[in-house]
CSV table of C-alpha atoms in Angstrom, one decimal:
chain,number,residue,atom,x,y,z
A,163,UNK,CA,0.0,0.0,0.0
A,164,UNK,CA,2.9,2.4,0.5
A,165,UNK,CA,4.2,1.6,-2.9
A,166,UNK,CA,0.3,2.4,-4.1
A,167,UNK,CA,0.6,5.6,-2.1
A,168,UNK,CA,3.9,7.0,-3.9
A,169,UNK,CA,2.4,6.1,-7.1
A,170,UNK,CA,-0.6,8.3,-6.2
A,171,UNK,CA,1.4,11.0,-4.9
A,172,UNK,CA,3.2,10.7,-7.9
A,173,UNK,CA,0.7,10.9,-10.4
A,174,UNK,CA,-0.9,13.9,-9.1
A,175,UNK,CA,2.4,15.7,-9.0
A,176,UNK,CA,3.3,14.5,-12.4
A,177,UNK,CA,-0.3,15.9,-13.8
A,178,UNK,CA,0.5,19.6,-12.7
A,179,UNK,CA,4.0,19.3,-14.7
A,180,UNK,CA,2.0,17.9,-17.2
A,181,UNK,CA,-0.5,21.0,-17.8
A,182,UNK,CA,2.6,23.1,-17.6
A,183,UNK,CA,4.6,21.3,-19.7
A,184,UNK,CA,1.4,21.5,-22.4
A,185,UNK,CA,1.6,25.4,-22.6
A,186,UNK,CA,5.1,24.8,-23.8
A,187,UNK,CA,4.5,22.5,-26.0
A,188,UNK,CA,1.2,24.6,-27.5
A,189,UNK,CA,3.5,27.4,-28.1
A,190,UNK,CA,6.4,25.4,-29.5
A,191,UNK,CA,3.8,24.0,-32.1
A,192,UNK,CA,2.7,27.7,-33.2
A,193,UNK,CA,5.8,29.7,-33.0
A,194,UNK,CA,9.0,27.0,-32.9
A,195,UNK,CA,10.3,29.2,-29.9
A,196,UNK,CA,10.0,28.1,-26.1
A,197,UNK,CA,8.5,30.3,-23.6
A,198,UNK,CA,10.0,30.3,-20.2
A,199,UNK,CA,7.0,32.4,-18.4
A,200,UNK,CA,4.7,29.8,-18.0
A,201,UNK,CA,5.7,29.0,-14.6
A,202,UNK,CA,5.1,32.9,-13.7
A,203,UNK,CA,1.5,32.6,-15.7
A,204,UNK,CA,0.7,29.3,-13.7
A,205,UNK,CA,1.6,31.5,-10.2
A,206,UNK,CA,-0.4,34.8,-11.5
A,207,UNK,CA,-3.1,32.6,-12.3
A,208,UNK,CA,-3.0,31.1,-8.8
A,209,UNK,CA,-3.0,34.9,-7.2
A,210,UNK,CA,-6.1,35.8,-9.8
A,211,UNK,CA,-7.7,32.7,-7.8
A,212,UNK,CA,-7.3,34.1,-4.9
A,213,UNK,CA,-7.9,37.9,-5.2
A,214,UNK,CA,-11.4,37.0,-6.7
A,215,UNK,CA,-12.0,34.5,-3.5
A,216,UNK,CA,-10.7,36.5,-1.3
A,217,UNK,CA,-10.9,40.2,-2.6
A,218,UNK,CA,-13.7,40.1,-4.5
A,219,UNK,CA,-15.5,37.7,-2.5
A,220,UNK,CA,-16.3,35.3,-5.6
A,221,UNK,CA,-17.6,32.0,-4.7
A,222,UNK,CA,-14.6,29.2,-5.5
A,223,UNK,CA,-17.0,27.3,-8.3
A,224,UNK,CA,-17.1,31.1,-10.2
A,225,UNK,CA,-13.3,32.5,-9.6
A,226,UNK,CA,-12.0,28.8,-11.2
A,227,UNK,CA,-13.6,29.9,-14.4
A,228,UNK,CA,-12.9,33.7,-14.4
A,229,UNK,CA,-9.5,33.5,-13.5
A,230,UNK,CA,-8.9,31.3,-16.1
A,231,UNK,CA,-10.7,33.6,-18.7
A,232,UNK,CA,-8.9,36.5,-17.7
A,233,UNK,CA,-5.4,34.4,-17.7
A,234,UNK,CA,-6.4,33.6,-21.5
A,235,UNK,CA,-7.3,37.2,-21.9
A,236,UNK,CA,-3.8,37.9,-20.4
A,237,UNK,CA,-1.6,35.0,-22.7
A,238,UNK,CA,-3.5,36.8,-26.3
A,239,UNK,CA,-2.8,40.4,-24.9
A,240,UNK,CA,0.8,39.5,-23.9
A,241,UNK,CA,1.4,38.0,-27.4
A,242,UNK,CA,0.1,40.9,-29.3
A,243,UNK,CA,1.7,43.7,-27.3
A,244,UNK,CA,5.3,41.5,-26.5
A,245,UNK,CA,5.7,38.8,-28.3
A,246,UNK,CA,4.4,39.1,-31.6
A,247,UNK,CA,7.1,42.2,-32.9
A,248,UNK,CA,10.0,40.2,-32.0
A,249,UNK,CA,8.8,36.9,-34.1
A,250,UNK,CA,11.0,36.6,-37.0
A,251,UNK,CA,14.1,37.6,-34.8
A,252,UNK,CA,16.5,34.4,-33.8
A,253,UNK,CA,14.9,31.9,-31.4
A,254,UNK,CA,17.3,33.0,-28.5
A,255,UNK,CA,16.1,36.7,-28.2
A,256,UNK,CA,12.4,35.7,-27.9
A,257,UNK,CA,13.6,33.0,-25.5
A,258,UNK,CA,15.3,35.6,-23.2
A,259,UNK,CA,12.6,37.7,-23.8
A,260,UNK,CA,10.0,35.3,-22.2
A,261,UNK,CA,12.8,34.8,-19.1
A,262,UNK,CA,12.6,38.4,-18.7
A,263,UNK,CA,8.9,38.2,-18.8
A,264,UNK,CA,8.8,35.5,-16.2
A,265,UNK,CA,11.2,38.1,-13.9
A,266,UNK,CA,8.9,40.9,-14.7
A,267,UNK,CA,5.6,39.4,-13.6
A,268,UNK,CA,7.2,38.0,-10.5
A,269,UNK,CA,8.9,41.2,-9.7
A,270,UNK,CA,5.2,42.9,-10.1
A,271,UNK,CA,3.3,40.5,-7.5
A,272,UNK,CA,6.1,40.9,-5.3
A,273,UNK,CA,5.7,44.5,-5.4
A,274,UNK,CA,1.8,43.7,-4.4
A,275,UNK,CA,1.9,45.6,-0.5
A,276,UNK,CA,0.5,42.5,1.9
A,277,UNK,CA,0.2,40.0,-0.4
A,278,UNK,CA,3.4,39.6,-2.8
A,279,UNK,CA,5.9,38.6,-0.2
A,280,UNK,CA,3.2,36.1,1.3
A,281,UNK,CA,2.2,33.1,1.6
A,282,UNK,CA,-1.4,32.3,1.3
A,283,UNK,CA,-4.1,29.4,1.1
A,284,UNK,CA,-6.2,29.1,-1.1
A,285,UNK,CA,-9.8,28.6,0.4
A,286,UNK,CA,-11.3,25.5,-1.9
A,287,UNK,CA,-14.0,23.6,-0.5
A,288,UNK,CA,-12.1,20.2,-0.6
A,289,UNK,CA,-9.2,21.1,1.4
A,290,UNK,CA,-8.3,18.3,4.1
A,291,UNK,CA,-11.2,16.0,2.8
A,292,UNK,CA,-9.5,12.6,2.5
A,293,UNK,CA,-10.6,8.7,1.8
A,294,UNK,CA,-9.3,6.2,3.3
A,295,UNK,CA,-9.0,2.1,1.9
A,296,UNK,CA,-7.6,-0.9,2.9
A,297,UNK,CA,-4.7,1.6,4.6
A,298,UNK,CA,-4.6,4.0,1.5
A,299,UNK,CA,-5.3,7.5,1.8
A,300,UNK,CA,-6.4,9.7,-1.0
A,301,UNK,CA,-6.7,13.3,-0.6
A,302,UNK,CA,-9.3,15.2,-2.1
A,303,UNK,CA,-6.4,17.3,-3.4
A,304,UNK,CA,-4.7,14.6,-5.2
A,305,UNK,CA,-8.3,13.4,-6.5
A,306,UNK,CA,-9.3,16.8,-7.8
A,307,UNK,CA,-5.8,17.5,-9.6
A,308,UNK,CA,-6.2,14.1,-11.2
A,309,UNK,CA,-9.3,14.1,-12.4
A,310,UNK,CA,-9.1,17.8,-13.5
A,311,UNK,CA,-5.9,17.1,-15.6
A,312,UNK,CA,-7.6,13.8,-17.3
A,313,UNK,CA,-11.0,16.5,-17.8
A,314,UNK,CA,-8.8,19.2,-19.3
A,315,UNK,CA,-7.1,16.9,-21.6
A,316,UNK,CA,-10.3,15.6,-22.9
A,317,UNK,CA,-11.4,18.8,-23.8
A,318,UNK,CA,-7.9,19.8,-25.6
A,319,UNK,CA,-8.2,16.2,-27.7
A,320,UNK,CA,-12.1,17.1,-28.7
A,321,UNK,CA,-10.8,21.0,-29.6
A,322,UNK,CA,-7.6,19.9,-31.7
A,323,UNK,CA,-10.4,16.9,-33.0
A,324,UNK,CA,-13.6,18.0,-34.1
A,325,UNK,CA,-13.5,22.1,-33.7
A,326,UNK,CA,-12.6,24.2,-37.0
A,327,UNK,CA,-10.2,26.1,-34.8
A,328,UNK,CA,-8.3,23.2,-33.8
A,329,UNK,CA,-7.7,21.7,-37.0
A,330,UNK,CA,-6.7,25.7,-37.7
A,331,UNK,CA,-4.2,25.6,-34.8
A,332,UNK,CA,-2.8,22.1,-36.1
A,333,UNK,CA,-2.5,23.1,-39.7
A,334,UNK,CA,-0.4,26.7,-38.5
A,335,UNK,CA,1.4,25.0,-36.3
A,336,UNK,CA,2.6,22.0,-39.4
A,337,UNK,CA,3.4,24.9,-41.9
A,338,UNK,CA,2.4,28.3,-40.9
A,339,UNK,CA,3.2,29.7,-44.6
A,340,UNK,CA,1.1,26.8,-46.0
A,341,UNK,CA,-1.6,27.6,-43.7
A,342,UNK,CA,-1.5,31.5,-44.6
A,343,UNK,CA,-1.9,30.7,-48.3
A,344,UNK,CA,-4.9,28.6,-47.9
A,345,UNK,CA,-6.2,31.7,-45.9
A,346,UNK,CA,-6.0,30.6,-42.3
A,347,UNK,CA,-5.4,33.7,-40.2
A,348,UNK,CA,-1.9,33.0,-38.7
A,349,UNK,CA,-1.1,36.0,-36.7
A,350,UNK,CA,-4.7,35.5,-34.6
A,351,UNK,CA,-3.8,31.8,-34.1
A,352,UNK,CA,-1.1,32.6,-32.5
A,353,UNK,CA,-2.6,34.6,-30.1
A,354,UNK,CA,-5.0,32.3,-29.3
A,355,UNK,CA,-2.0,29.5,-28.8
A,356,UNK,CA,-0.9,32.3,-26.2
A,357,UNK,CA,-3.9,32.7,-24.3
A,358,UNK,CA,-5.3,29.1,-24.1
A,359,UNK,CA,-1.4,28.3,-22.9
A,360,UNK,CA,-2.2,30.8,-20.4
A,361,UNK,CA,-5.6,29.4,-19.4
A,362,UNK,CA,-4.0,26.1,-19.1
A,363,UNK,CA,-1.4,27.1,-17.0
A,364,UNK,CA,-3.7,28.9,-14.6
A,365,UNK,CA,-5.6,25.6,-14.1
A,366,UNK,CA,-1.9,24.3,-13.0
A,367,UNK,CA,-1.4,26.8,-10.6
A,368,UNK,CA,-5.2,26.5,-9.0
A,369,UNK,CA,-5.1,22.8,-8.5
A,370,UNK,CA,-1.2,22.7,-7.4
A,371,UNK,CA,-2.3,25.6,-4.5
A,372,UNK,CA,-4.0,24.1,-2.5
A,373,UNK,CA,-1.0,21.8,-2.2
A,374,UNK,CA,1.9,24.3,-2.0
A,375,UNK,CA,0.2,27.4,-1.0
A,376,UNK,CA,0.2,30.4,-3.4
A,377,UNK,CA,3.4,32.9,-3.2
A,378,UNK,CA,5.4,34.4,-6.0
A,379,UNK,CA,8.1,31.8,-6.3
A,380,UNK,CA,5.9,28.8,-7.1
A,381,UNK,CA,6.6,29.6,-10.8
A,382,UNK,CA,10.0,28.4,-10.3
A,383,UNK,CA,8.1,24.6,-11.0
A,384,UNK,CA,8.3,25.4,-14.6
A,385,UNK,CA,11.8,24.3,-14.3
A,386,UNK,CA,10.4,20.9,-13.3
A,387,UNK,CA,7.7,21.1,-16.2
A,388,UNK,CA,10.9,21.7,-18.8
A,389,UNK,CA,11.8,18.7,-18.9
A,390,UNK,CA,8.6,16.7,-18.5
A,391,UNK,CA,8.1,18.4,-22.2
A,392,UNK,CA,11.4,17.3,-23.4
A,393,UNK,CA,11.0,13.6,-21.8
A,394,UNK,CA,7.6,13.7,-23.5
A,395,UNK,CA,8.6,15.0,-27.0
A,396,UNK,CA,8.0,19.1,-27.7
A,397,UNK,CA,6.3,18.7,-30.8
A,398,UNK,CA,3.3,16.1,-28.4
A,399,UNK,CA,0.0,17.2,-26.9
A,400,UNK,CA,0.0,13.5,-25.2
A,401,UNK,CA,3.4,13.8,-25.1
A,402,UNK,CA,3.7,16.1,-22.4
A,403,UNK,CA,1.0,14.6,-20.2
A,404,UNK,CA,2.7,11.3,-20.2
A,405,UNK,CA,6.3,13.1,-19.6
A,406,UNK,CA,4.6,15.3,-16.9
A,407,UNK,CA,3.7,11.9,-15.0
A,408,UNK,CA,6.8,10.5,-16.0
A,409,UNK,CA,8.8,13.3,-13.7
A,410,UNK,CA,6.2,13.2,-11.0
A,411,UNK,CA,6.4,9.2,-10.5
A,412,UNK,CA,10.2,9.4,-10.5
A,413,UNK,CA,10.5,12.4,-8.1
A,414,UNK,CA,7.8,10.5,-5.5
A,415,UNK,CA,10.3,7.1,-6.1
A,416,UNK,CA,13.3,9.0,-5.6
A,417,UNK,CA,12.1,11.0,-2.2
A,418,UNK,CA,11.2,7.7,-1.0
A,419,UNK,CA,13.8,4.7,-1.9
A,420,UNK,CA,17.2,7.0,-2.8
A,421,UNK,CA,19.6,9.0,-0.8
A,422,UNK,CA,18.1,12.7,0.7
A,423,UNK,CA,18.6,15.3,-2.4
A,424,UNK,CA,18.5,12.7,-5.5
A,425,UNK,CA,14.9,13.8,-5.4
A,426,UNK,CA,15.9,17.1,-6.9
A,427,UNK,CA,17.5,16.4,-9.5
A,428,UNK,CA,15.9,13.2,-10.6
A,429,UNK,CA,13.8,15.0,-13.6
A,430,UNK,CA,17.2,16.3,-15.1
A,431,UNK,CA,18.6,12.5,-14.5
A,432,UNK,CA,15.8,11.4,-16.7
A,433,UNK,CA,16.1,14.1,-19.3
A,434,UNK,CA,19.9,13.5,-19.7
A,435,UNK,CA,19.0,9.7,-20.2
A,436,UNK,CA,16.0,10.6,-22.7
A,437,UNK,CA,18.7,12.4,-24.6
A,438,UNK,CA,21.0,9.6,-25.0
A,439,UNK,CA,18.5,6.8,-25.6
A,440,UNK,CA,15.9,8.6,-27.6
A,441,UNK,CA,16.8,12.8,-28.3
A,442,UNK,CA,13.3,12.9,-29.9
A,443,UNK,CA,11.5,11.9,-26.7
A,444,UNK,CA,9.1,9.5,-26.4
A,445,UNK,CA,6.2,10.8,-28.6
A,446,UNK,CA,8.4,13.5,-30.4
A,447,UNK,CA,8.6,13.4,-34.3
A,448,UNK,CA,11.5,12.4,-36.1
A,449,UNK,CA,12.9,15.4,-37.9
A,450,UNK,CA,15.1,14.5,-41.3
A,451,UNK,CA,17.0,17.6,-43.0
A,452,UNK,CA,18.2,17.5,-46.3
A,453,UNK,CA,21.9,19.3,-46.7
C-alpha cells in the first residue's frame, strides 16, 4: 500500500507538470520558440484565484472559471503587445525575452503591498477532505488534480479533433506559410496559442495551490515542467501529459527509496537519459534535413 501511495502521490504531482509542460508544447507548435513564463503565468493565475476569493469575494466554483478567462485574456494580450514584434528575430532573443517576462511578472506580485511577499491558502471547499481504503489514503487534493488534468485533456483532444479552430491551430502549427496561403489567419492563431497556454497554466497553478500554498516563487516549478516536455517530445500534446507523469512518478520514487537530495535532480537525471536513448523523446517526431 505504501508503494500504491507514492504512485498516487506521484501521479498527481506529475499531472500539474504535465499541464505546464502543455503550454510549452502549445507554443512550440505555433511559433517553434520556447517560452519560459509559464511558470510565472501558472503563479499569477494562482493569485487571480485568490484575489477573486478573497478580494472580490467570488464563490470558489465562479473564480475557477474567471480567472482562467482572464489568464487567457492575459496569454493573447501578452502576445500581441510583446511577443508578436520580435517573431522573426532568432529563437534565442524571444527565449530571453520570455525569461525576462517570467522576472517581470514576478517582480510585479512581489511588489503587491500584503500579499506579494506572502504566503497564502487558497480557500477551496475540498481542502483536508480525505478517503481512506484498505490503509490508503487519498486526498481530495490529489483526487481533484487528477481528475481535472484527465477532464482538461479531454477537452484539448475534442478542440484539436472535431473544432474548426483546432484543425486551424494544427495546420499553422505544421506549416504556418502553408496555412496562410490557404487563408488561415496566422497571426490571430497565435494569439489564441498564447492565451489558451495561459488558461492552461492557470488551471496548474489552481489545482497545485492548495497543495503548496500560493506565493510568488511557485513559478520556479516550470523548471520541473521543462523537462517533463522534453521527456515527452515538444512537438506532443500527449506527449507532455505522459512526460509530466513521468517526472512526477520518478520524483515520488526517488524521495522515497534514494539517498536525501537525488529527489531534486531526478527529472534532469531522466532528461539526460532521454537524450542519449531517444533525443526525440518519447512521442516527439522524427525530424530529417536534407543538406
Amino acid at each position: 500500500m505504501q508503494f500504491v501511495q507514492l504512485l498516487i502521490s506521484g501521479i498527481s504531482q506529475g499531472c500539474i507538470y504535465g499541464l505546464i509542460a502543455l503550454g510549452f508544447v502549445l507554443i512550440y507548435k505555433a511559433t517553434e520558440t520556447v517560452s519560459f513564463a509559464q511558470g510565472e503565468l501558472m503563479m499569477l493565475g494562482a493569485f487571480a484565484g485568490l484575489g477573486l476569493m478573497t478580494v472580490l469575494g467570488f464563490p470558489f466554483w465562479l473564480a475557477v472559471p474567471a480567472s482562467v478567462a482572464a489568464m487567457a485574456l492575459f496569454g493573447f494580450v501578452l502576445e500581441r503587445a510583446v511577443i508578436r514584434p520580435i517573431l522573426g528575430q532568432p529563437a534565442f532573443s524571444v527565449v530571453m525575452l520570455t525569461i525576462g517576462i517570467g522576472y517581470v511578472l514576478r517582480g510585479l506580485v512581489t511588489m503587491i503591498p500584503n500579499i506579494g511577499t506572502e504566503t497564502h491558502t487558497l480557500p477551496v471547499p475540498y481542502k483536508d477532505l480525505a478517503w481512506s481504503w484498505a490503509g490508503l489514503t487519498l486526498n481530495a487534493e490529489q483526487a481533484v488534480v487528477i481528475a481535472a488534468t484527465a477532464g482538461l485533456c479531454a477537452l484539448l483532444f475534442a478542440l484539436f479533433r472535431y473544432s474548426v479552430l483546432g484543425i486551424a491551430m494544427q495546420a499553422s502549427s505544421q506549416n504556418q506559410l502553408a496555412a496562410y496561403y490557404m487563408g488561415i489567419p496566422v497571426q490571430r492563431l497565435n494569439g489564441l496559442v498564447w492565451g489558451l497556454a495561459a488558461a492552461v497554466a492557470s488551471v496548474a497553478g489552481l489545482l497545485l495551490a492548495p497543495i503548496t500554498f500560493v506565493h510568488a516563487n511557485m513559478g520556479f516549478i516550470g523548471l520541473k515542467a521543462f523537462p517533463a516536455a522534453v521527456v515527452g517530445g515538444f512537438g506532443s500534446l500527449p506527449g507532455a501529459i505522459v512526460g509530466g507523469l513521468v517526472i512526477g512518478l520518478v520524483e515520488s520514487l526517488a524521495g522515497f527509496y534514494l539517498p536525501e537530495g537525488v529527489k531534486d535532480i531526478a527529472a534532469y537525471i531522466v532528461v539526460l537519459i532521454m537524450l542519449m536513448v531517444k533525443p526525440n523523446g518519447l512521442f516527439g517526431d522524427k525530424l530529417r534535413k536534407k543538406v
